[in-house]
Coordinates of C-alpha atoms in Angstrom, one line a residue:
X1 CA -31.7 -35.4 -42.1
X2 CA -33.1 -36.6 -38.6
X3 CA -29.4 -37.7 -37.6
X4 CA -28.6 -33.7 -38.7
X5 CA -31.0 -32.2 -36.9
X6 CA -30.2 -34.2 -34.0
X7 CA -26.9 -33.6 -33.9
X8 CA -27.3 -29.8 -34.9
X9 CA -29.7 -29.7 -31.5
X10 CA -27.4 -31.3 -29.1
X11 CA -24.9 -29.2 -30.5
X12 CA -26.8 -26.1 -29.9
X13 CA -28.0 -27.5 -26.4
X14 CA -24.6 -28.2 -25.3
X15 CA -23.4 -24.1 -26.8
X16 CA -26.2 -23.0 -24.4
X17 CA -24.9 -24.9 -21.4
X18 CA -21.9 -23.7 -21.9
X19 CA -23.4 -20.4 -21.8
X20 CA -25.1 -21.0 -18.5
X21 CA -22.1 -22.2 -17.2
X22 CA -19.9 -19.1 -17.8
X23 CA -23.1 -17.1 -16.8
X24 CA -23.1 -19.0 -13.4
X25 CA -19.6 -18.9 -12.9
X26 CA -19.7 -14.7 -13.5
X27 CA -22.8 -14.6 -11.3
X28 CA -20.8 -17.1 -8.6
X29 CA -17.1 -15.0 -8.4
X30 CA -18.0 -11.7 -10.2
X31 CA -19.6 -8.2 -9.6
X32 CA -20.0 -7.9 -13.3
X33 CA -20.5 -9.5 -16.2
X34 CA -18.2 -10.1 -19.4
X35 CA -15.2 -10.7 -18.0
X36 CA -13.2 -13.1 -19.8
X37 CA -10.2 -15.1 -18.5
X38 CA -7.6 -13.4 -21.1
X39 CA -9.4 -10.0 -19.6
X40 CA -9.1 -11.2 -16.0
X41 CA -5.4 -12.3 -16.2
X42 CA -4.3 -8.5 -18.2
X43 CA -6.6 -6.5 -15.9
X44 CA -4.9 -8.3 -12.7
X45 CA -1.4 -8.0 -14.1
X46 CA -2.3 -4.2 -14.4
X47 CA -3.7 -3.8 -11.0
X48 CA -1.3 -5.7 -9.6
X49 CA 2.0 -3.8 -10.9
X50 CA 0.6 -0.7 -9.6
X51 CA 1.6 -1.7 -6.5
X52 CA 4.5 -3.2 -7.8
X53 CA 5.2 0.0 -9.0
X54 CA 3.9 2.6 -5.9
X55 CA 6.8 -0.3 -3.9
X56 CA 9.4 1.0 -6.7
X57 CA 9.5 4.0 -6.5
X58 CA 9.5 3.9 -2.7
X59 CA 12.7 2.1 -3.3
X60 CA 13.9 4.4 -5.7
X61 CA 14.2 7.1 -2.6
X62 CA 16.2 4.4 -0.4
X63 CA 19.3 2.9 -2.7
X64 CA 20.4 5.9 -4.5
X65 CA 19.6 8.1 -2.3
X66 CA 23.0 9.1 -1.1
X67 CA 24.4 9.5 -4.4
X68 CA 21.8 12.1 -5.3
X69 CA 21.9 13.8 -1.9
X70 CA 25.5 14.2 -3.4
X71 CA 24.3 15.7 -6.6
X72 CA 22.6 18.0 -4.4
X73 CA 25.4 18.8 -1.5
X74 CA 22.6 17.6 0.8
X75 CA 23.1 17.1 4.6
X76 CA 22.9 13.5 5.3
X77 CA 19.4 14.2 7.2
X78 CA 18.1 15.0 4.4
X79 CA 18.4 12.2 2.5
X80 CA 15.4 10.4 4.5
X81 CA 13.2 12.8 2.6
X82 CA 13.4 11.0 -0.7
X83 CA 11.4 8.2 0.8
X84 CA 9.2 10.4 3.1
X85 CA 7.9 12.9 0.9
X86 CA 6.9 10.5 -1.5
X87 CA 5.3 8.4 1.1
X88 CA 4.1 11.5 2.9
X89 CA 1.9 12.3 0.1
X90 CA 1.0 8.8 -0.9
X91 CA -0.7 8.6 2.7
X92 CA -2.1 11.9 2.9
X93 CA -4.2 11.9 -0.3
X94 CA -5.4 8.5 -0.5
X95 CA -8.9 9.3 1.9
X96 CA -9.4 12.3 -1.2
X97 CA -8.6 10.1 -3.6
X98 CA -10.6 7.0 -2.6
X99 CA -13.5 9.4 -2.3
X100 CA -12.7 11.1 -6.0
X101 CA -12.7 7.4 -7.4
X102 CA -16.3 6.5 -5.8
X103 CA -17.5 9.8 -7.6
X104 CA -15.9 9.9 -11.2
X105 CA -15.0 6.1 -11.5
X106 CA -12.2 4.2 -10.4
X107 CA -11.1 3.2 -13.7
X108 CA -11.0 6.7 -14.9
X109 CA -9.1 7.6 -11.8
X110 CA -6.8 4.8 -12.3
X111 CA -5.8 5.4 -15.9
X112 CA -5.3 9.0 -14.8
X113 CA -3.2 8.2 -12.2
X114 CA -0.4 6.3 -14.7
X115 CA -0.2 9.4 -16.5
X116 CA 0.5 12.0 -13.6
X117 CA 2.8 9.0 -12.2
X118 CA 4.9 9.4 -15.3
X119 CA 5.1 13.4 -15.6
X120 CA 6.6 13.5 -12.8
X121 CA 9.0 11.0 -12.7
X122 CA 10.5 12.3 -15.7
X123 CA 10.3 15.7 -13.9
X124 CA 12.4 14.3 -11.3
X125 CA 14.9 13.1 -13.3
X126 CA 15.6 16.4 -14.9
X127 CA 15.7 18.1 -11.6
X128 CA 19.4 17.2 -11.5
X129 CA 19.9 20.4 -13.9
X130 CA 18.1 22.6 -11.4
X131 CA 20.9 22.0 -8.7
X132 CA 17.5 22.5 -6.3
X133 CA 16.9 19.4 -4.0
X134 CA 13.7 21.4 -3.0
X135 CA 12.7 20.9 -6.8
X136 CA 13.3 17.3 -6.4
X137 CA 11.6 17.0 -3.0
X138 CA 8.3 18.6 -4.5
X139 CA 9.0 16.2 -7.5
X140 CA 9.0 13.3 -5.4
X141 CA 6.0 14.3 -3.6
X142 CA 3.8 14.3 -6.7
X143 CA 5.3 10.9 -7.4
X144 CA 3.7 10.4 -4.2
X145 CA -0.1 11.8 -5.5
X146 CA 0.2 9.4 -8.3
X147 CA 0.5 6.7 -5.8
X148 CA -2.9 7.9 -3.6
X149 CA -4.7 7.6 -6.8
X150 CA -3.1 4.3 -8.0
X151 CA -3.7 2.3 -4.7
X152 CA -7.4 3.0 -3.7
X153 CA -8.5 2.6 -7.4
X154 CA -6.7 -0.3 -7.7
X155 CA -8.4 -2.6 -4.3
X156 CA -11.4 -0.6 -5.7
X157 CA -11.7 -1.7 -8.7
X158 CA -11.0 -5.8 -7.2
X159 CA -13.9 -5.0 -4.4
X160 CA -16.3 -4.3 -6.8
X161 CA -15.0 -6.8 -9.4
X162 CA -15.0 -9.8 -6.8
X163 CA -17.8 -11.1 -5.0
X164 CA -16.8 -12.5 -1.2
X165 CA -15.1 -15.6 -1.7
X166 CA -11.8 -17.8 -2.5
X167 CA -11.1 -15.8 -5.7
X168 CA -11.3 -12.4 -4.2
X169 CA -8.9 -13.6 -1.4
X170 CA -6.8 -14.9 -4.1
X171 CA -6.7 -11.8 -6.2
X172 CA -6.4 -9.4 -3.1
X173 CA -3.3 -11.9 -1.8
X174 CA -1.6 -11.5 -5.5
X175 CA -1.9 -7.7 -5.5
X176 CA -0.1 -7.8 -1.9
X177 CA 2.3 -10.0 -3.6
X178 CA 3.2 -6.8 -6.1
X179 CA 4.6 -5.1 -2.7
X180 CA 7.6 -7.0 -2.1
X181 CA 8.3 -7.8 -6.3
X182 CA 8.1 -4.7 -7.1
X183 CA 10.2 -3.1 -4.4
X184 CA 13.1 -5.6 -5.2
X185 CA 12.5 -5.3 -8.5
X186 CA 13.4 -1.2 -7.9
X187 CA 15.6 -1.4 -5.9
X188 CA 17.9 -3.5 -8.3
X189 CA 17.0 -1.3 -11.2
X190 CA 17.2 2.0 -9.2
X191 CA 21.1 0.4 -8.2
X192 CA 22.1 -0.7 -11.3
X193 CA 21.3 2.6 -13.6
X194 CA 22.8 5.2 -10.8
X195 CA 26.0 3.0 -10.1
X196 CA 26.4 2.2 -14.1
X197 CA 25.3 5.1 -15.4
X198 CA 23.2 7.7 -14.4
X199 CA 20.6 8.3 -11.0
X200 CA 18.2 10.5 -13.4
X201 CA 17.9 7.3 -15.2
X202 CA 16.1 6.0 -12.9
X203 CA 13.0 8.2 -12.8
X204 CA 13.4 8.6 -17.0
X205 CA 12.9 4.3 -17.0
X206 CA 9.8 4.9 -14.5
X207 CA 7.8 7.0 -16.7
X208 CA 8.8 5.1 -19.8
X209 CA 6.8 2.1 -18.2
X210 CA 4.1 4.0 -16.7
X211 CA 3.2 5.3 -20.0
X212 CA 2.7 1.7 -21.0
X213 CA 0.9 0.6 -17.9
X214 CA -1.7 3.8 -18.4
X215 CA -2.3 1.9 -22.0
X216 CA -2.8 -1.1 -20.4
X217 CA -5.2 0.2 -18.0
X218 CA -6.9 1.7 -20.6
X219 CA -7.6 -1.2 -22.6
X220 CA -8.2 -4.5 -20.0
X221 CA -9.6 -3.0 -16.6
X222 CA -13.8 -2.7 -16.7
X223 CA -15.7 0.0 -16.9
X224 CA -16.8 0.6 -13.4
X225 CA -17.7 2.5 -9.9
X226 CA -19.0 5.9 -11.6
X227 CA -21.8 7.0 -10.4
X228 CA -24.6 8.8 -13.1
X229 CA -24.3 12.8 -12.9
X230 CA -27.8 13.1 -11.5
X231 CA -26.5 11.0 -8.4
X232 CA -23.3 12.1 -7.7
X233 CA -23.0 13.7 -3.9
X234 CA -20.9 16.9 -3.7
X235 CA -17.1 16.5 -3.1
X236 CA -16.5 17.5 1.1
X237 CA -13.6 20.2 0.0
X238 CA -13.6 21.4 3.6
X239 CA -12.8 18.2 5.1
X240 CA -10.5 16.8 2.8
X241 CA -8.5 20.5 2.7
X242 CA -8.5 20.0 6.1
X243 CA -7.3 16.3 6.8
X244 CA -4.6 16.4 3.9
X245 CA -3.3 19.6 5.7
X246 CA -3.3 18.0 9.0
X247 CA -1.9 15.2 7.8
X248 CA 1.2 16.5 6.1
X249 CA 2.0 19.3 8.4
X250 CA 1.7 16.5 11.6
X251 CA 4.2 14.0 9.3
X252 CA 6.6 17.1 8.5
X253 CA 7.0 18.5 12.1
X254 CA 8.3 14.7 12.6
X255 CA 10.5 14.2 9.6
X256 CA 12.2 17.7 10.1
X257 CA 12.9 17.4 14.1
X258 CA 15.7 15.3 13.6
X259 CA 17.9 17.9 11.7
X260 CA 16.0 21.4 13.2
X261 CA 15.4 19.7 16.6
X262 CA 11.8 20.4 18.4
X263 CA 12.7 23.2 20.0
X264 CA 12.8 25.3 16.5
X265 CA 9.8 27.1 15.7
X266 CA 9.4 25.5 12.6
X267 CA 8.7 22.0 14.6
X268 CA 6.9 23.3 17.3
X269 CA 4.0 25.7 15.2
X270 CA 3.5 22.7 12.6
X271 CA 3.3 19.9 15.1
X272 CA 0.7 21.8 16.6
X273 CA -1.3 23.2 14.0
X274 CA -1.3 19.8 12.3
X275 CA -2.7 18.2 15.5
X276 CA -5.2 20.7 15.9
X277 CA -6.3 20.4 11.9
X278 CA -6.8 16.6 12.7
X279 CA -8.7 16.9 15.5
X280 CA -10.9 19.5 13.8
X281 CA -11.2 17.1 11.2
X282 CA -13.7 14.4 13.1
X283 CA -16.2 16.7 14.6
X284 CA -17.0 18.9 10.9
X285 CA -17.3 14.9 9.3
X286 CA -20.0 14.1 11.7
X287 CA -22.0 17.2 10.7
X288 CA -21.2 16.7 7.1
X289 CA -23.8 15.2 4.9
X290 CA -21.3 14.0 2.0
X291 CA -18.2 13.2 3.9
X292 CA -14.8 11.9 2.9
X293 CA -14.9 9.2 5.7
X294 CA -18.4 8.9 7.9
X295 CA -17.1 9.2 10.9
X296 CA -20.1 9.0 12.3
X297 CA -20.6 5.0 11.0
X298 CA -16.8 3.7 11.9
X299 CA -17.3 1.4 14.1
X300 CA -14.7 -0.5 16.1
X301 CA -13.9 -3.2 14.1
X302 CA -12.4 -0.6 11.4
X303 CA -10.7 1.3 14.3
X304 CA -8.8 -1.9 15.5
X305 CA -7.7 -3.5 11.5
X306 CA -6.6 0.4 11.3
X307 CA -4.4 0.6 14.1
X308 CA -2.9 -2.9 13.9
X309 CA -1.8 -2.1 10.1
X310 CA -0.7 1.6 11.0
X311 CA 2.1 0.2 13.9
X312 CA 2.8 -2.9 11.2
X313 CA 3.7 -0.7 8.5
X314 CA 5.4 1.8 10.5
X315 CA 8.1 -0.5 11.4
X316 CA 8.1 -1.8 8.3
X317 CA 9.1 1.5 6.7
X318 CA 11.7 1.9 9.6
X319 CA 13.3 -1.7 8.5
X320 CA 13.4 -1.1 4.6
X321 CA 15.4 2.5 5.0
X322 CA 17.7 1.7 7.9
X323 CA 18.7 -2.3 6.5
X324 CA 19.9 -0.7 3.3
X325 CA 21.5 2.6 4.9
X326 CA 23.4 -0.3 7.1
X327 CA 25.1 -2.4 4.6
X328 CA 25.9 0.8 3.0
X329 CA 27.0 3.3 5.4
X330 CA 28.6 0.5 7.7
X331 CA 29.7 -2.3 5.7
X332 CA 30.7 -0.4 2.7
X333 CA 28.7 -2.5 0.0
X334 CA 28.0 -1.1 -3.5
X335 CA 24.2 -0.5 -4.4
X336 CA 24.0 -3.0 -6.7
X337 CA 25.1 -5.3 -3.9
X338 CA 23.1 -4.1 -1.3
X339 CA 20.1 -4.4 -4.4
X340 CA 21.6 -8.2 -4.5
X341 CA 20.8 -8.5 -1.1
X342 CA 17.5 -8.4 -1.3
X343 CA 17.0 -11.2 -3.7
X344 CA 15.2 -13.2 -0.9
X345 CA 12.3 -11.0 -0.5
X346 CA 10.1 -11.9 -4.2
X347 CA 9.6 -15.2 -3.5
X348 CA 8.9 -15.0 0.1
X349 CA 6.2 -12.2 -1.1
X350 CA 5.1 -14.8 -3.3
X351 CA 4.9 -17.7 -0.6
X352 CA 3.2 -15.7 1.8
X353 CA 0.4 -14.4 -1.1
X354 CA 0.0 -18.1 -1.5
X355 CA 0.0 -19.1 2.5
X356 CA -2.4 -15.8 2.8
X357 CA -5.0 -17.3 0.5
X358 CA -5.4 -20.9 1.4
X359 CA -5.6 -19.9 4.6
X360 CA -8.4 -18.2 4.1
X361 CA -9.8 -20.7 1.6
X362 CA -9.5 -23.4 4.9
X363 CA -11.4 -20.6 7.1
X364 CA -8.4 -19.4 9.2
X365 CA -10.5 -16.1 10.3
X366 CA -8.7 -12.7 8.7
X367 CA -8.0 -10.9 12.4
X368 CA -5.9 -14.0 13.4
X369 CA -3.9 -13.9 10.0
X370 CA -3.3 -10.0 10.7
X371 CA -1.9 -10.3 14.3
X372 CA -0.1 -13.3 13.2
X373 CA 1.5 -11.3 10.6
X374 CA 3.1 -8.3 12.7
X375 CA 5.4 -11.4 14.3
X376 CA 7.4 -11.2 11.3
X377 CA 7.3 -7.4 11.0
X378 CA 9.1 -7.3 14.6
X379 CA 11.5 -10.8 14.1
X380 CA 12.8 -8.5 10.5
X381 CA 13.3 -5.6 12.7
X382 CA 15.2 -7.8 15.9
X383 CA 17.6 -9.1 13.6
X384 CA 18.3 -6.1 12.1
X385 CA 18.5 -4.4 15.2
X386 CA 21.1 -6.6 17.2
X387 CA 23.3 -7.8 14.3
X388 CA 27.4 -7.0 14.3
X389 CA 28.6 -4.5 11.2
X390 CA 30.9 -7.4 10.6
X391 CA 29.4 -10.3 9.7
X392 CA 28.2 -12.7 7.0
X393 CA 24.8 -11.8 4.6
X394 CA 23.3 -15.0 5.4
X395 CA 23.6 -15.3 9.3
X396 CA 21.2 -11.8 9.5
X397 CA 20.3 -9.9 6.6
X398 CA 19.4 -12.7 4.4
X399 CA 16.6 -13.8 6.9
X400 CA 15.7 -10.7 8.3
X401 CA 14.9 -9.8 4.4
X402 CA 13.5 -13.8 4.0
X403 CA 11.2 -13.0 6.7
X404 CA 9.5 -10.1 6.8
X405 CA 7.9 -10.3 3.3
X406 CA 5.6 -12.4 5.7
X407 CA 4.0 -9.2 7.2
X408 CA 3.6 -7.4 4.1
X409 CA 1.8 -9.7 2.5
X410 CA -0.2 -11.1 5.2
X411 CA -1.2 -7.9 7.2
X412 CA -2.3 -5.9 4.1
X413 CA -4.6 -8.8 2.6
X414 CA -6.2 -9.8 5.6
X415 CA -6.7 -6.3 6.7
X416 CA -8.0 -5.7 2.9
X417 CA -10.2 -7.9 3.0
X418 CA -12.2 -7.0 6.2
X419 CA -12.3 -3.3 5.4
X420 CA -13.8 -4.6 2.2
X421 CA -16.3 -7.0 3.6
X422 CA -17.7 -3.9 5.9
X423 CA -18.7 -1.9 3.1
X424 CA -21.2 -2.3 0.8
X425 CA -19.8 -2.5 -2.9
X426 CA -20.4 1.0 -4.0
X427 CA -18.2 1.9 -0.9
X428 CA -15.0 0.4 -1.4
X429 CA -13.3 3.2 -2.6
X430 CA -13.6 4.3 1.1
X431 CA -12.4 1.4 2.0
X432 CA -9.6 0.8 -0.1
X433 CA -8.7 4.6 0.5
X434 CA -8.8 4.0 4.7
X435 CA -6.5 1.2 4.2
X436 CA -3.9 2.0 1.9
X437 CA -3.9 5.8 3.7
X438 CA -3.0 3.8 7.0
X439 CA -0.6 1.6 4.8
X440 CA 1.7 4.2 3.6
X441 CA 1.2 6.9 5.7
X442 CA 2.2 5.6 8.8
X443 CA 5.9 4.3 6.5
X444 CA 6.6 8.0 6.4
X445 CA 5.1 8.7 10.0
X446 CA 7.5 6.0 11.3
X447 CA 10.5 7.0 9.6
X448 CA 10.4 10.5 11.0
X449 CA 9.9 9.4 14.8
X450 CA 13.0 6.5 14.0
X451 CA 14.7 9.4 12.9
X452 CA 13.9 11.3 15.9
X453 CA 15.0 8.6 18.1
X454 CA 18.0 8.2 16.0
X455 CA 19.7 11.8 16.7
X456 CA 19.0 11.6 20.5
X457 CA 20.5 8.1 20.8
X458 CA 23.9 8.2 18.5
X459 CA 26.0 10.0 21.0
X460 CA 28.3 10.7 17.9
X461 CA 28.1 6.9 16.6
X462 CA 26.0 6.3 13.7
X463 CA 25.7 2.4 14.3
X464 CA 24.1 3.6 18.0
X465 CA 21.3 5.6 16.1
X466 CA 20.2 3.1 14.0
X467 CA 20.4 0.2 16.4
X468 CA 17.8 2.6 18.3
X469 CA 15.7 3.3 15.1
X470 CA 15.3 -0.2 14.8
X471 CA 14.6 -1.0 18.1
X472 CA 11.8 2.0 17.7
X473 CA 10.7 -0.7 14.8
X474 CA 11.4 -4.1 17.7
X475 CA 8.6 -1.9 19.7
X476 CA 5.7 -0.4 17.3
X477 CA 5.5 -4.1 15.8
X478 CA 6.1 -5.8 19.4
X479 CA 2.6 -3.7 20.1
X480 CA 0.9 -4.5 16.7
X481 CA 1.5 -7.9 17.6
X482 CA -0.5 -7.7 21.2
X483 CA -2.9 -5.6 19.9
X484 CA -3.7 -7.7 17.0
X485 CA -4.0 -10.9 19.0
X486 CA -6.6 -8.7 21.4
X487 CA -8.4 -7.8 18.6
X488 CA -8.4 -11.6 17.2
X489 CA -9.5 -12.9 20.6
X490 CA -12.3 -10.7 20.9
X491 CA -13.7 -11.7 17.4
X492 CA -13.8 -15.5 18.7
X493 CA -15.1 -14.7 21.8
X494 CA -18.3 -12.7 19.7
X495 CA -18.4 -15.7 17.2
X496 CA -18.9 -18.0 19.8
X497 CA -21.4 -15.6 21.7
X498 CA -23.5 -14.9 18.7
X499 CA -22.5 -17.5 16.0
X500 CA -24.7 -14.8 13.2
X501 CA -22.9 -11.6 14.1
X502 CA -21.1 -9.4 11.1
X503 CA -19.5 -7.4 14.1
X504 CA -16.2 -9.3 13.7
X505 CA -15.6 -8.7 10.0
X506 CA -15.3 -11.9 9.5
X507 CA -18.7 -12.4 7.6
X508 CA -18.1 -12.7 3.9
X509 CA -21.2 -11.0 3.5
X510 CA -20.5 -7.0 3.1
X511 CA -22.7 -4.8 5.7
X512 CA -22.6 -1.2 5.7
X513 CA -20.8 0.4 8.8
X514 CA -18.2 2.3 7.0
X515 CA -20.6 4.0 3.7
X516 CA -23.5 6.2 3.6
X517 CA -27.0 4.6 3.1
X518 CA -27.8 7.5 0.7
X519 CA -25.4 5.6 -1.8
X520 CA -26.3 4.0 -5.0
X521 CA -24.1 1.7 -7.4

């Protein structure tokens, strides 16, 4: 009986270590508590395809596009609007919708999100019996809205689920990895279903598997980030009416000059109404108690990770459209070759997720990672830009496609990561939302001022227009770099004048430049 009782109590002792152990190691890594590894591993699988899956249908826009611009009778033009209006939208909503998740919870939002995402795919797939490519446009747009509430939820939901440390880096630098997966992974689906069978089946297969991904979401991702009734702050209509207007009409005088031209009225009144809405939009956020983004409390460390990612991404959006439209258009491959072609990109996504996070872990400071990335944002677009139509896949495509996965997913973790670290947790919606907004919007912003430069510089050859789009892309990244590395130097120079400062967005403890004080959990 003694030996029993013994036995029962170090059994019981070592249950309750065990206990404190998990309960230290939830305390250590996590917001929250109750969060299991078999919950962990489903709830990042599901976060992390949703960007796998805002990357697909982006790439859904670029490889069959010509073949549905042909369903359509569509001017050639106008086939860089299956892309942009999708990403168009994705930017322009994502500050509303980071701001929508802070106030109803991001899981909510994020479930919601899958379910929109798959209306309107199938919605775009039957727009082939309208004969409208307007229909389609409007279809892919929406697309687009499902993406502005994916993305912000999603880094939302892993700010507030992670605490500052080696496993947020690491879950942060596997979602980036969804970026370059999932967009090969469309592009090869997207080529194979409209060259064997049908495009429509394309967008019919996307909402077939966001269905399934909104169950998913559903079941494994925490309850989290929604605020009691009694404290919830009023939604800032007027702002948010008016950036998203801005926005769009700013991105839409760009993407139309290079089939109306800017001296048609259409070009000329949006341009400037959109720039006027934009700039109207600061001034009514510093007088506005509850706003979208507090102006007011950006400081400059947000300003520079913004503009560094904005002239990344824009070239990035320039290389993706005009390397597939090339080995198309010019070297007369098949989709599911020019799908093929990209085979190099998921594992580079993957190597640089991996090379993003143990540098980290070994201290390598975020602002040095993110101007180090833009290098490979600008050697993509160099070899892209100077390469003969005539030559072989794996003197220039094949590293142009092997290398820039580097900048995806090394700009957007880093630059993750120190948004998130300057905001308090019940702000990272705003953060997420100021990110991702930059992220995508400045895809479709880019492709609209390549295709700008594109029409002014062909002279009647299509080679000489993109050759100038992608030296557009040689330049934006070229300045990403420099301005990254200015940014990065200035950091060490504050580290080393005051060792304690959180100015650099460096420190893995959050402070609160970016959200309102009045806040609560």
């Amino acid at each position: 009986m003694w030996l029993r009782s013994e036995a029962l109590g170090l059994i019981e002792e070592s249950d309750s270590n065990i206990i404190m152990f998990k309960k230290k190691r939830e305390e250590g890594m996590f917001h929250i508590g109750g969060l299991s590894p078999t919950r962990e591993i489903l709830m990042l699988f599901t976060i992390c395809s949703a960007q796998g899956m805002v990357q697909a249908s982006l790439a859904q826009g670029f490889l069959p596009g010509i073949m549905i611009g042909e369903a359509f009778g569509a001017e050639s033009t106008d086939i860089a609007w299956y892309p942009a209006a999708y990403a168009l939208t994705s930017g322009a909503f994502m500050l509303a919708f980071g701001r929508v998740g802070d106030i109803v919870g991001h899981k909510r939002l994020f479930v919601a999100a899958w379910g929109w995402f798959s209306v309107w795919a199938l919605l775009a797939g039957i727009s082939v019996y309208s004969g409208s490519q307007v229909f389609f446009d409007i279809c892919r747009a929406c697309q687009g809205i499902a993406a502005a509430a994916l993305v912000p939820s999603a880094l939302a939901i892993l700010g507030t689920v992670y605490k500052p440390g080696p496993r947020k880096n690491l879950a942060f630098s596997l979602y980036a990895s969804g970026a370059p997966i999932g967009f090969t992974l469309g592009a090869v689906f997207s080529a194979m279903l409209a060259q064997l069978a049908t495009w429509p089946w394309v967008f019919y297969i996307n909402a077939i598997a966001c269905l399934m991904y909104e169950g998913l979401a559903y079941l494994f991702v925490p309850n989290i980030g929604r605020k009691p009734s009694s404290t919830r702050e009023p939604f800032d209509y007027l702002g948010t009416s008016t950036i998203i207007s801005g926005l769009v009409l700013f991105n839409f005088a760009w993407n139309r000059a290079p089939e109306t031209g800017w001296a048609s009225a259409q070009c000329i009144t949006t341009l400037i109404i959109g720039l006027l809405l934009i700039a109207a939009f600061f001034p009514l956020e510093k007088r506005t108690a509850h706003a979208i983004v507090p102006v007011a409390k950006i400081d400059r460390d947000a300003a520079w990770i913004l503009l560094v990612e904005g002239l990344g991404w824009s070239s990035f959006g320039i290389l993706c459209y005009y390397a597939i439209n090339f080995v198309i258009r010019l070297r007369g491959d098949t989709m599911l070759s020019a799908a093929a072609q990209l085979s190099p990109v998921p594992p580079a996504g993957i190597a640089a997720s991996i090379l993003t996070s143990n540098l980290l872990t070994r201290g390598v400071k975020p602002p040095v990672i993110l101007a180090f990335s833009l290098i490979w944002f600008c050697v993509g677009n160099i070899i892209l830009a100077t390469m003969p139509v005539h030559q072989t896949y794996w003197r220039n495509v094949f590293w142009a496609y092997l290398l820039s996965p580097f900048g995806m997913d090394m700009s957007f973790p880093a630059g993750t990561i120190m948004l998130s670290n300057l905001v308090p947790v019940e702000g990272q919606g705003i953060a997420a939302s100021l990110i991702a907004t930059v992220v995508y919007y400045s895809q479709s912003l880019g492709l609209g001022i390549a295709g700008v430069v594109e029409v002014n510089v062909a002279n009647g050859s299509v080679l000489e227009g993109y050759r100038g789009a992608l030296y557009l892309g040689v330049g934006l990244s070229g300045f990403g770099f420099i301005v990254g590395v200015g940014y990065a130097m200035r950091c060490m120079r504050q580290n080393k004048t005051n060792p304690g400062s959180n100015e650099s967005a460096e420190d893995p403890q959050p402070t609160p430049p970016l959200a309102a004080s009045s806040e609560q959990p």
